[in-house]
Amino acid sequence: MAGIEERTFIAIKPDGVQRRLVGEIIRRFEQKGFKLVGMKFLHASEELLKEHYSDLKDRPFFAGLIDYMHSGPVVAMVWEGLNVVKTGRVMLGETDPADSKPGTIRGDLCMHVTRNIIHGSDSVESANTEIDLWFQPEELVSYQNCTDDCIYG
């Protein structure tokens, strides 16, 4: 089926790790039917974070964002599935949790825009760029999921 191989980059930010929400977030993506193909637990370097958020470098909150993301470990993941980028963004909710609907990760699990617990790619192009930035090709695992017929028909 076309589109099943689409991938997105999802990162649980330091506040999500500190609040022990990693399992809950993974559960939501797995229950939806997406396949985890890469994951690492790391303390991201400032250089990696500056490159990841380079599109925001001229914004007044950039330095604070880098400091916050560098303040503790993150869980970087690659998820695969049909329309995973778009659906993943819907699952995350709005950047500002106050604007997020109940049932979304941010709507259910966080309160303030500066501590919104999770990052998700906003397009297929940015997903590919972010995946290449955070993962080496050999760190991603391709495999046939035995539940694909149940999920995709």
PDB file of C-alpha atoms in Angstrom:
ATOM      1  CA  MET A   1       0.000   0.000   0.000  1.00  0.00           C
ATOM      2  CA  ALA A   2       1.400   3.422  -0.982  1.00  0.00           C
ATOM      3  CA  GLY A   3       2.510   5.629   1.888  1.00  0.00           C
ATOM      4  CA  ILE A   4       3.138   2.877   4.419  1.00  0.00           C
ATOM      5  CA  GLU A   5       6.861   3.572   4.237  1.00  0.00           C
ATOM      6  CA  GLU A   6       6.453   7.229   5.259  1.00  0.00           C
ATOM      7  CA  ARG A   7       8.531   8.093   8.302  1.00  0.00           C
ATOM      8  CA  THR A   8       8.482  10.868  10.872  1.00  0.00           C
ATOM      9  CA  PHE A   9      10.803  12.092  13.590  1.00  0.00           C
ATOM     10  CA  ILE A  10       9.364  12.359  17.101  1.00  0.00           C
ATOM     11  CA  ALA A  11      11.379  13.535  20.108  1.00  0.00           C
ATOM     12  CA  ILE A  12      10.268  13.457  23.709  1.00  0.00           C
ATOM     13  CA  LYS A  13      11.730  16.591  25.230  1.00  0.00           C
ATOM     14  CA  PRO A  14      13.491  16.808  28.628  1.00  0.00           C
ATOM     15  CA  ASP A  15      10.275  17.689  30.485  1.00  0.00           C
ATOM     16  CA  GLY A  16       8.511  14.650  29.014  1.00  0.00           C
ATOM     17  CA  VAL A  17      11.403  12.402  30.084  1.00  0.00           C
ATOM     18  CA  GLN A  18      11.553  13.950  33.571  1.00  0.00           C
ATOM     19  CA  ARG A  19       7.804  13.504  34.014  1.00  0.00           C
ATOM     20  CA  ARG A  20       8.087   9.804  33.041  1.00  0.00           C
ATOM     21  CA  LEU A  21       5.807  10.132  30.000  1.00  0.00           C
ATOM     22  CA  VAL A  22       7.983   8.141  27.569  1.00  0.00           C
ATOM     23  CA  GLY A  23       5.968   4.929  27.902  1.00  0.00           C
ATOM     24  CA  GLU A  24       2.634   6.737  27.557  1.00  0.00           C
ATOM     25  CA  ILE A  25       3.744   8.497  24.379  1.00  0.00           C
ATOM     26  CA  ILE A  26       5.143   5.315  22.833  1.00  0.00           C
ATOM     27  CA  ARG A  27       1.901   3.517  23.769  1.00  0.00           C
ATOM     28  CA  ARG A  28      -0.186   6.066  21.892  1.00  0.00           C
ATOM     29  CA  PHE A  29       1.854   5.722  18.689  1.00  0.00           C
ATOM     30  CA  GLU A  30       1.849   1.932  18.925  1.00  0.00           C
ATOM     31  CA  GLN A  31      -1.893   1.760  19.607  1.00  0.00           C
ATOM     32  CA  LYS A  32      -2.539   3.932  16.572  1.00  0.00           C
ATOM     33  CA  GLY A  33      -0.744   1.312  14.499  1.00  0.00           C
ATOM     34  CA  PHE A  34       2.555   3.028  13.747  1.00  0.00           C
ATOM     35  CA  LYS A  35       5.782   1.048  13.704  1.00  0.00           C
ATOM     36  CA  LEU A  36       8.844   2.132  15.708  1.00  0.00           C
ATOM     37  CA  VAL A  37      11.920   1.785  13.472  1.00  0.00           C
ATOM     38  CA  GLY A  38      14.479   3.795  15.450  1.00  0.00           C
ATOM     39  CA  MET A  39      14.942   5.026  18.996  1.00  0.00           C
ATOM     40  CA  LYS A  40      17.728   6.426  21.128  1.00  0.00           C
ATOM     41  CA  PHE A  41      17.983   7.983  24.561  1.00  0.00           C
ATOM     42  CA  LEU A  42      20.546  10.776  24.616  1.00  0.00           C
ATOM     43  CA  HIS A  43      21.655  14.087  25.962  1.00  0.00           C
ATOM     44  CA  ALA A  44      21.667  16.085  22.721  1.00  0.00           C
ATOM     45  CA  SER A  45      24.646  18.343  22.104  1.00  0.00           C
ATOM     46  CA  GLU A  46      24.154  22.072  21.705  1.00  0.00           C
ATOM     47  CA  GLU A  47      25.490  21.760  18.155  1.00  0.00           C
ATOM     48  CA  LEU A  48      22.870  19.145  17.234  1.00  0.00           C
ATOM     49  CA  LEU A  49      20.098  21.213  18.800  1.00  0.00           C
ATOM     50  CA  LYS A  50      21.212  24.409  17.050  1.00  0.00           C
ATOM     51  CA  GLU A  51      21.169  22.583  13.724  1.00  0.00           C
ATOM     52  CA  HIS A  52      17.804  20.980  14.457  1.00  0.00           C
ATOM     53  CA  TYR A  53      16.210  24.320  15.343  1.00  0.00           C
ATOM     54  CA  SER A  54      18.185  26.402  12.814  1.00  0.00           C
ATOM     55  CA  ASP A  55      14.959  27.710  11.253  1.00  0.00           C
ATOM     56  CA  LEU A  56      14.233  29.460  14.580  1.00  0.00           C
ATOM     57  CA  LYS A  57      17.702  30.984  15.089  1.00  0.00           C
ATOM     58  CA  ASP A  58      16.468  34.557  14.610  1.00  0.00           C
ATOM     59  CA  ARG A  59      13.570  34.210  17.059  1.00  0.00           C
ATOM     60  CA  PRO A  60      13.932  35.817  20.511  1.00  0.00           C
ATOM     61  CA  PHE A  61      13.294  32.501  22.286  1.00  0.00           C
ATOM     62  CA  PHE A  62      16.010  30.555  20.412  1.00  0.00           C
ATOM     63  CA  ALA A  63      18.692  30.654  23.148  1.00  0.00           C
ATOM     64  CA  GLY A  64      16.173  29.621  25.803  1.00  0.00           C
ATOM     65  CA  LEU A  65      14.918  26.782  23.610  1.00  0.00           C
ATOM     66  CA  ILE A  66      18.444  25.432  23.123  1.00  0.00           C
ATOM     67  CA  ASP A  67      19.152  25.703  26.873  1.00  0.00           C
ATOM     68  CA  TYR A  68      15.900  23.895  27.685  1.00  0.00           C
ATOM     69  CA  MET A  69      16.475  21.103  25.162  1.00  0.00           C
ATOM     70  CA  HIS A  70      20.049  20.706  26.433  1.00  0.00           C
ATOM     71  CA  SER A  71      18.930  20.619  30.092  1.00  0.00           C
ATOM     72  CA  GLY A  72      18.302  16.875  30.167  1.00  0.00           C
ATOM     73  CA  PRO A  73      17.987  13.722  28.120  1.00  0.00           C
ATOM     74  CA  VAL A  74      15.601  13.321  25.206  1.00  0.00           C
ATOM     75  CA  VAL A  75      14.155  10.257  23.497  1.00  0.00           C
ATOM     76  CA  ALA A  76      14.566  10.508  19.730  1.00  0.00           C
ATOM     77  CA  MET A  77      12.395   8.184  17.651  1.00  0.00           C
ATOM     78  CA  VAL A  78      11.525   7.360  14.073  1.00  0.00           C
ATOM     79  CA  TRP A  79       8.014   6.076  13.415  1.00  0.00           C
ATOM     80  CA  GLU A  80       6.722   4.575  10.187  1.00  0.00           C
ATOM     81  CA  GLY A  81       3.242   4.219   8.746  1.00  0.00           C
ATOM     82  CA  LEU A  82       0.558   5.529   6.437  1.00  0.00           C
ATOM     83  CA  ASN A  83       0.404   9.354   6.679  1.00  0.00           C
ATOM     84  CA  VAL A  84       2.501   9.190   9.851  1.00  0.00           C
ATOM     85  CA  VAL A  85       3.707  12.809   9.574  1.00  0.00           C
ATOM     86  CA  LYS A  86       0.242  14.351   9.361  1.00  0.00           C
ATOM     87  CA  THR A  87      -1.364  11.939  11.793  1.00  0.00           C
ATOM     88  CA  GLY A  88       1.524  12.286  14.231  1.00  0.00           C
ATOM     89  CA  ARG A  89       1.077  16.058  14.272  1.00  0.00           C
ATOM     90  CA  VAL A  90      -2.633  15.637  14.996  1.00  0.00           C
ATOM     91  CA  MET A  91      -1.799  13.231  17.821  1.00  0.00           C
ATOM     92  CA  LEU A  92       0.643  15.756  19.331  1.00  0.00           C
ATOM     93  CA  GLY A  93      -1.827  18.635  19.359  1.00  0.00           C
ATOM     94  CA  GLU A  94      -1.034  22.315  18.954  1.00  0.00           C
ATOM     95  CA  THR A  95       2.358  23.744  19.932  1.00  0.00           C
ATOM     96  CA  ASP A  96       0.631  25.649  22.718  1.00  0.00           C
ATOM     97  CA  PRO A  97      -1.056  23.075  24.958  1.00  0.00           C
ATOM     98  CA  ALA A  98      -3.767  25.621  25.819  1.00  0.00           C
ATOM     99  CA  ASP A  99      -4.904  25.370  22.178  1.00  0.00           C
ATOM    100  CA  SER A 100      -4.727  21.563  22.069  1.00  0.00           C
ATOM    101  CA  LYS A 101      -7.812  19.399  22.114  1.00  0.00           C
ATOM    102  CA  PRO A 102      -8.398  16.778  24.803  1.00  0.00           C
ATOM    103  CA  GLY A 103      -7.208  13.414  23.555  1.00  0.00           C
ATOM    104  CA  THR A 104      -4.005  14.830  22.064  1.00  0.00           C
ATOM    105  CA  ILE A 105      -0.671  14.309  23.779  1.00  0.00           C
ATOM    106  CA  ARG A 106      -0.236  17.997  24.580  1.00  0.00           C
ATOM    107  CA  GLY A 107      -3.927  18.485  25.363  1.00  0.00           C
ATOM    108  CA  ASP A 108      -3.845  15.677  27.909  1.00  0.00           C
ATOM    109  CA  LEU A 109      -0.328  15.841  29.321  1.00  0.00           C
ATOM    110  CA  CYS A 110       1.020  19.382  29.461  1.00  0.00           C
ATOM    111  CA  MET A 111       0.127  22.939  30.436  1.00  0.00           C
ATOM    112  CA  HIS A 112       2.552  25.513  29.011  1.00  0.00           C
ATOM    113  CA  VAL A 113       4.031  26.211  25.578  1.00  0.00           C
ATOM    114  CA  THR A 114       7.600  26.343  26.901  1.00  0.00           C
ATOM    115  CA  ARG A 115       7.206  22.827  28.330  1.00  0.00           C
ATOM    116  CA  ASN A 116       5.187  21.056  25.663  1.00  0.00           C
ATOM    117  CA  ILE A 117       6.945  17.657  26.117  1.00  0.00           C
ATOM    118  CA  ILE A 118       7.255  16.553  22.486  1.00  0.00           C
ATOM    119  CA  HIS A 119       8.475  17.489  19.012  1.00  0.00           C
ATOM    120  CA  GLY A 120       7.124  16.082  15.765  1.00  0.00           C
ATOM    121  CA  SER A 121       8.124  16.728  12.171  1.00  0.00           C
ATOM    122  CA  ASP A 122       5.754  19.074  10.351  1.00  0.00           C
ATOM    123  CA  SER A 123       6.250  17.743   6.806  1.00  0.00           C
ATOM    124  CA  VAL A 124       7.687  14.736   5.013  1.00  0.00           C
ATOM    125  CA  GLU A 125      10.632  16.893   3.924  1.00  0.00           C
ATOM    126  CA  SER A 126      11.420  18.082   7.454  1.00  0.00           C
ATOM    127  CA  ALA A 127      10.970  14.516   8.731  1.00  0.00           C
ATOM    128  CA  ASN A 128      13.611  13.261   6.293  1.00  0.00           C
ATOM    129  CA  THR A 129      15.979  16.105   7.263  1.00  0.00           C
ATOM    130  CA  GLU A 130      15.461  15.534  11.003  1.00  0.00           C
ATOM    131  CA  ILE A 131      15.830  11.763  10.728  1.00  0.00           C
ATOM    132  CA  ASP A 132      19.110  12.205   8.818  1.00  0.00           C
ATOM    133  CA  LEU A 133      20.315  14.681  11.462  1.00  0.00           C
ATOM    134  CA  TRP A 134      19.543  12.494  14.479  1.00  0.00           C
ATOM    135  CA  PHE A 135      20.102   8.962  13.105  1.00  0.00           C
ATOM    136  CA  GLN A 136      22.657   7.105  11.022  1.00  0.00           C
ATOM    137  CA  PRO A 137      21.088   4.796   8.388  1.00  0.00           C
ATOM    138  CA  GLU A 138      22.292   1.692  10.251  1.00  0.00           C
ATOM    139  CA  GLU A 139      20.408   2.832  13.378  1.00  0.00           C
ATOM    140  CA  LEU A 140      17.060   2.428  11.613  1.00  0.00           C
ATOM    141  CA  VAL A 141      15.501  -1.005  11.390  1.00  0.00           C
ATOM    142  CA  SER A 142      13.324  -2.064   8.474  1.00  0.00           C
ATOM    143  CA  TYR A 143      11.089  -5.034   9.108  1.00  0.00           C
ATOM    144  CA  GLN A 144       7.727  -6.457   8.149  1.00  0.00           C
ATOM    145  CA  ASN A 145       5.212  -5.936  10.917  1.00  0.00           C
ATOM    146  CA  CYS A 146       2.979  -8.970  11.308  1.00  0.00           C
ATOM    147  CA  THR A 147      -0.003  -6.706  12.084  1.00  0.00           C
ATOM    148  CA  ASP A 148       0.147  -4.730   8.801  1.00  0.00           C
ATOM    149  CA  ASP A 149      -2.772  -6.731   7.349  1.00  0.00           C
ATOM    150  CA  CYS A 150      -4.864  -5.955  10.457  1.00  0.00           C
ATOM    151  CA  ILE A 151      -4.031  -2.245  10.278  1.00  0.00           C
ATOM    152  CA  TYR A 152      -3.995  -1.557   6.544  1.00  0.00           C
ATOM    153  CA  GLY A 153      -6.253  -4.281   5.180  1.00  0.00           C
TER     154      GLY A 153
END
